[in-house]
PDB file of C-alpha atoms in Angstrom:
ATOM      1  CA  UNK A  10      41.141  10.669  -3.699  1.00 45.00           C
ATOM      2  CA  UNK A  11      38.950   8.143  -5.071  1.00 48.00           C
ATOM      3  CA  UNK A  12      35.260   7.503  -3.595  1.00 49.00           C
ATOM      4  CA  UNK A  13      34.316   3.828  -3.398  1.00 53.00           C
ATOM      5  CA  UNK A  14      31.554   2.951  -5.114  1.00 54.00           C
ATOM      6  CA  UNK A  15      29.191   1.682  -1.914  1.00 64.00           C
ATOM      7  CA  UNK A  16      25.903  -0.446  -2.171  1.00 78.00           C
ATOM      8  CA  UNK A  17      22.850   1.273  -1.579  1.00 88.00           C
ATOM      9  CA  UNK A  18      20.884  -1.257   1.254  1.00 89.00           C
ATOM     10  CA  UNK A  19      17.786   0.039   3.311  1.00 92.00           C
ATOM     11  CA  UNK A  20      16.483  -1.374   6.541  1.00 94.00           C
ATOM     12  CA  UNK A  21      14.177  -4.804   6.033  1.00 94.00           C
ATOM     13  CA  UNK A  22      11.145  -2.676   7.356  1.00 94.00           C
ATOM     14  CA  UNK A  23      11.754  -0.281   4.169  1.00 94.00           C
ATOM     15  CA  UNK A  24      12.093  -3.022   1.954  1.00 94.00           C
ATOM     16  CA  UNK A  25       8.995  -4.698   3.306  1.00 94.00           C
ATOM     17  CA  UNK A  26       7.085  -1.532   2.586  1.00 94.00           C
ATOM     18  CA  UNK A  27       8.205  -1.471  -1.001  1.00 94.00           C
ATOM     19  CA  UNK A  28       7.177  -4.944  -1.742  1.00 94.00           C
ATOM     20  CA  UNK A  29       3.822  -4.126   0.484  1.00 93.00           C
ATOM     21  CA  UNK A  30       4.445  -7.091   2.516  1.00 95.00           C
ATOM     22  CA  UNK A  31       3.699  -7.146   6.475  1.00 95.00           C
ATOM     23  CA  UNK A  32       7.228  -7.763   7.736  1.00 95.00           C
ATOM     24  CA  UNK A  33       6.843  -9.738  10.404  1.00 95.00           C
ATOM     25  CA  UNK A  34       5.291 -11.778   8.011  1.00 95.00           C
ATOM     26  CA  UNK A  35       8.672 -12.344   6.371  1.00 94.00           C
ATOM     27  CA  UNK A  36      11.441 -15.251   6.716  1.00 94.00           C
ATOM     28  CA  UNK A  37      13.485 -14.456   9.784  1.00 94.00           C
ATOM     29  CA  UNK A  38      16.450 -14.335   7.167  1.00 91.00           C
ATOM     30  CA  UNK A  39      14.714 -11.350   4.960  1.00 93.00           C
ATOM     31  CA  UNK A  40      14.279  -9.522   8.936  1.00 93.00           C
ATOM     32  CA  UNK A  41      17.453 -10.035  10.178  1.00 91.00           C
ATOM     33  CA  UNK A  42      19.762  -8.339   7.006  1.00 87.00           C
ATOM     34  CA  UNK A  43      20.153  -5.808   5.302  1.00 91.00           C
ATOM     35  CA  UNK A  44      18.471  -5.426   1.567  1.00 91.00           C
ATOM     36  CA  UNK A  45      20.346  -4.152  -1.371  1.00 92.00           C
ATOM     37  CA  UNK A  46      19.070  -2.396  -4.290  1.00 92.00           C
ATOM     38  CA  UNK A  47      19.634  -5.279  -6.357  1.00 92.00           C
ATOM     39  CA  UNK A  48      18.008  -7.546  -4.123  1.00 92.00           C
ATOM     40  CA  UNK A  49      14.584  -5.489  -3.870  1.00 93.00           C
ATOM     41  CA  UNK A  50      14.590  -5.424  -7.768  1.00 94.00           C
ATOM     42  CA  UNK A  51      15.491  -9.098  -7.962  1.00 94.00           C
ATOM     43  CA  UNK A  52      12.516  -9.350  -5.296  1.00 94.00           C
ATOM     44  CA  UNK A  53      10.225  -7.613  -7.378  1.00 94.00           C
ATOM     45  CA  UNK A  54      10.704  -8.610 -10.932  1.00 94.00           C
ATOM     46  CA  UNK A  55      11.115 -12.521  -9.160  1.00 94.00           C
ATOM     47  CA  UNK A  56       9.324 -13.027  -6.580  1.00 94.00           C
ATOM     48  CA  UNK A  57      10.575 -16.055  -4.363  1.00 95.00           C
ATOM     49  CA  UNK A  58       7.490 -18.064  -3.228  1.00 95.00           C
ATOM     50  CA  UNK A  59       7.279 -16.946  -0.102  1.00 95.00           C
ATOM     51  CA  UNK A  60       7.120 -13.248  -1.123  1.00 95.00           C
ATOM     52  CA  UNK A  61       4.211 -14.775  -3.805  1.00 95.00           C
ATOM     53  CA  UNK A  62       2.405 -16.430  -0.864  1.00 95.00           C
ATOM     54  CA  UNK A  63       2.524 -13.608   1.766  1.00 94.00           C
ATOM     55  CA  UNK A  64       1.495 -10.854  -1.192  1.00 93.00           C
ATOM     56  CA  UNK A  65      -1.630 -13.633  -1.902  1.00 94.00           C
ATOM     57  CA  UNK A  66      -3.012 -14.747   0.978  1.00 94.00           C
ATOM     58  CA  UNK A  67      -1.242 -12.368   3.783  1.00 93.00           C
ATOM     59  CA  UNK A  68      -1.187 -11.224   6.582  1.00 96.00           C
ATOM     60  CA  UNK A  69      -1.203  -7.620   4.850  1.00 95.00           C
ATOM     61  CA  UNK A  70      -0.435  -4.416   5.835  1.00 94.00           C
ATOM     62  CA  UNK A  71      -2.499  -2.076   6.434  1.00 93.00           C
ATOM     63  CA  UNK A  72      -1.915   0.382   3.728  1.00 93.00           C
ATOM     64  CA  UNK A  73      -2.492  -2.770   1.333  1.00 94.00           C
ATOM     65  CA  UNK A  74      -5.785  -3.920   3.828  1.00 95.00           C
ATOM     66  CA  UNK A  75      -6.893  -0.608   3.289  1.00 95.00           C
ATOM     67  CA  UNK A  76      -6.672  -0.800  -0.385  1.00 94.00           C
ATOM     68  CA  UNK A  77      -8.202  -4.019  -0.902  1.00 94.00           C
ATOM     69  CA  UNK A  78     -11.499  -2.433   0.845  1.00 95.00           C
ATOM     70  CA  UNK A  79     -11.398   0.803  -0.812  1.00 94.00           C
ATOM     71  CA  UNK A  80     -10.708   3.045   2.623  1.00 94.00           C
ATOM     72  CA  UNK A  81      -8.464   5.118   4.154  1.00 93.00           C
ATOM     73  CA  UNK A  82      -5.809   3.611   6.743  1.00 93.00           C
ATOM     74  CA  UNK A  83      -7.526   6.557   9.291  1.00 93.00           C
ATOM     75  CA  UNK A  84     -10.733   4.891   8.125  1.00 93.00           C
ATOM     76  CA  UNK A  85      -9.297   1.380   9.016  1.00 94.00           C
ATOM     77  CA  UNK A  86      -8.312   2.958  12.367  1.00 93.00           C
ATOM     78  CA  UNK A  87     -11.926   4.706  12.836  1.00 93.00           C
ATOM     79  CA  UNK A  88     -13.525   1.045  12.021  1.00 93.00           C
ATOM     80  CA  UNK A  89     -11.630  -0.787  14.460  1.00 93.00           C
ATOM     81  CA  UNK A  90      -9.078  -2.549  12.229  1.00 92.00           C
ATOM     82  CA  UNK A  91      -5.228  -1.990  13.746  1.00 91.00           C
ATOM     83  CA  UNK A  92      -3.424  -4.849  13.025  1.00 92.00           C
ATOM     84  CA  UNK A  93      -2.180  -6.356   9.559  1.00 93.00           C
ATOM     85  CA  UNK A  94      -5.566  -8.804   7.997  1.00 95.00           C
ATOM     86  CA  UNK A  95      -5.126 -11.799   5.699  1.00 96.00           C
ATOM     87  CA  UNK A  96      -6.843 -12.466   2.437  1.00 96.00           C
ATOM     88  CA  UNK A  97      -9.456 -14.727   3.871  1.00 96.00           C
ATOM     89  CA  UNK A  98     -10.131 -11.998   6.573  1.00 96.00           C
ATOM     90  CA  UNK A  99     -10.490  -9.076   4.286  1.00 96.00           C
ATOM     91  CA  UNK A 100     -12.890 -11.272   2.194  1.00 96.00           C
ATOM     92  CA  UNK A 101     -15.359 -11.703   5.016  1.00 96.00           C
ATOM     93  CA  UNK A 102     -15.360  -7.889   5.705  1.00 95.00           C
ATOM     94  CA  UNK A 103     -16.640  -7.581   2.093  1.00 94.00           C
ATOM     95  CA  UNK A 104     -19.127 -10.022   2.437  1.00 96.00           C
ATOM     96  CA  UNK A 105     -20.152  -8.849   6.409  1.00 95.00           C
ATOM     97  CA  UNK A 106     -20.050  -5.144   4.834  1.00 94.00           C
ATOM     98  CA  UNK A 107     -20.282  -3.651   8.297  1.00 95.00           C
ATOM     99  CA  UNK A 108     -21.732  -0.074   8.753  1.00 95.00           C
ATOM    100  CA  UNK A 109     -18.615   1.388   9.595  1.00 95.00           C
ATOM    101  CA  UNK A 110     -16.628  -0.071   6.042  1.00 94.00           C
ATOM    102  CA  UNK A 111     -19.788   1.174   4.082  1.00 95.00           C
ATOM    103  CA  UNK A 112     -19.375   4.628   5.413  1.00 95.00           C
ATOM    104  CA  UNK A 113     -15.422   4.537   4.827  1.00 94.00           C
ATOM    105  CA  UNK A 114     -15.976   3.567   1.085  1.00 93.00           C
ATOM    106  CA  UNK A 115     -18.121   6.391   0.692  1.00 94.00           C
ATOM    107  CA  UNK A 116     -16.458   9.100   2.271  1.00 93.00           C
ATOM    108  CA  UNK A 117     -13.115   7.992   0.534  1.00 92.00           C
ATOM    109  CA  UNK A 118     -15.415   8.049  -2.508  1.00 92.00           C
ATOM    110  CA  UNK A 119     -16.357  11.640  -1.996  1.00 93.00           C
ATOM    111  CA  UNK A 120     -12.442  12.337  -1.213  1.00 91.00           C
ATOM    112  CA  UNK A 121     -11.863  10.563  -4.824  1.00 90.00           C
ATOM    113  CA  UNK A 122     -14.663  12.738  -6.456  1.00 93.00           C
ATOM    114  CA  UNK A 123     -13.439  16.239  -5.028  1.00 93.00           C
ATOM    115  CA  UNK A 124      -9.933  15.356  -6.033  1.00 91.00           C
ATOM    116  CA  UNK A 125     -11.086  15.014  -9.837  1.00 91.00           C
ATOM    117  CA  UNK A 126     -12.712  18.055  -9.179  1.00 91.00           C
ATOM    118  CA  UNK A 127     -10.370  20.230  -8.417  1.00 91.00           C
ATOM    119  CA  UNK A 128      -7.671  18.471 -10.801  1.00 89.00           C
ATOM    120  CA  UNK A 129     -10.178  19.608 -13.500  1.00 89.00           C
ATOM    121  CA  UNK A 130     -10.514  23.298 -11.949  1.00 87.00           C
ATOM    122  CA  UNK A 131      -7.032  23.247 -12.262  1.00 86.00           C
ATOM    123  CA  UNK A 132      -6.919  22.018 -15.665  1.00 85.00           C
ATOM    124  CA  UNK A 133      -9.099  24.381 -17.182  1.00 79.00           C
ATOM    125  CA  UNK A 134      -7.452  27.556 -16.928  1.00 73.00           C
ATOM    126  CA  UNK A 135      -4.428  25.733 -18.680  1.00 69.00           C
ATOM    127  CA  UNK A 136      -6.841  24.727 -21.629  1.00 65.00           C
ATOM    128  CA  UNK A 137      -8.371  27.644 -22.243  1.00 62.00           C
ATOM    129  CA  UNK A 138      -5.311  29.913 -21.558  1.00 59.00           C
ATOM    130  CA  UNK A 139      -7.329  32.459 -18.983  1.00 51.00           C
ATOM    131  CA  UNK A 140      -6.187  32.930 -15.646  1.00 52.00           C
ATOM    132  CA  UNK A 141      -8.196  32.808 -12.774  1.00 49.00           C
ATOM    133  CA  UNK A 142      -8.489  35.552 -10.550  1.00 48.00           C
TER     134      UNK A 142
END
């Protein structure tokens, strides 16, 4: 027996996440199929414009919101924010700098900080070739 060669596709939800676009966002043509392997890469290395346009001014998702301010997506949810923000809407958060965004940023930057931490801790007994007891 032979066994076909098939096309590896995914769902347009897992293809949205990929290319970190908010899929409802997308034409009703990218929602509605299937995406192939070769398509995401064709997606990715070029961009239609309306994949260039969504990933520029939004609406965004939130794991891409929460990078652009520099939280968690639990600190987006502790702050309020639930749904998918554009650009111009992240941009005035910035600017407003609420209380709740200021305290996000710094507990993710303590998260940050502890993680370099203990990647050095971990690092060390590798350099110096002691084990730790």
């Amino acid at each position: 027996m032979k066994s076909q060669q098939s096309t590896q596709t995914m769902k347009p939800a897992t293809a949205a996440k990929k290319l970190g676009v908010y899929l409802p966002a997308t034409p009703a043509s990218f929602q509605e199929g299937v995406v192939t392997r070769a398509e995401l890469n064709e997606l990715q290395s070029d961009p239609p414009e309306w994949l260039r346009e969504l990933r520029r001014t939004g609406p965004h998702p939130r794991p891409v919101v929460a990078a652009k301010l520099g939280v968690s997506i639990a600190g987006l949810a502790r702050g309020g924010v639930t749904e998918a923000l554009t650009t111009e809407q992240i941009e005035a958060l910035k600017q407003e700098r609420p209380e709740w965004l200021e305290k996000e940023r710094a507990t993710q930057a303590e998260v940050r900080k502890e993680a370099a931490r203990l990647k050095q801790l971990k690092q060390e007994p590798k350099e110096s070739g002691a084990e730790r007891g």
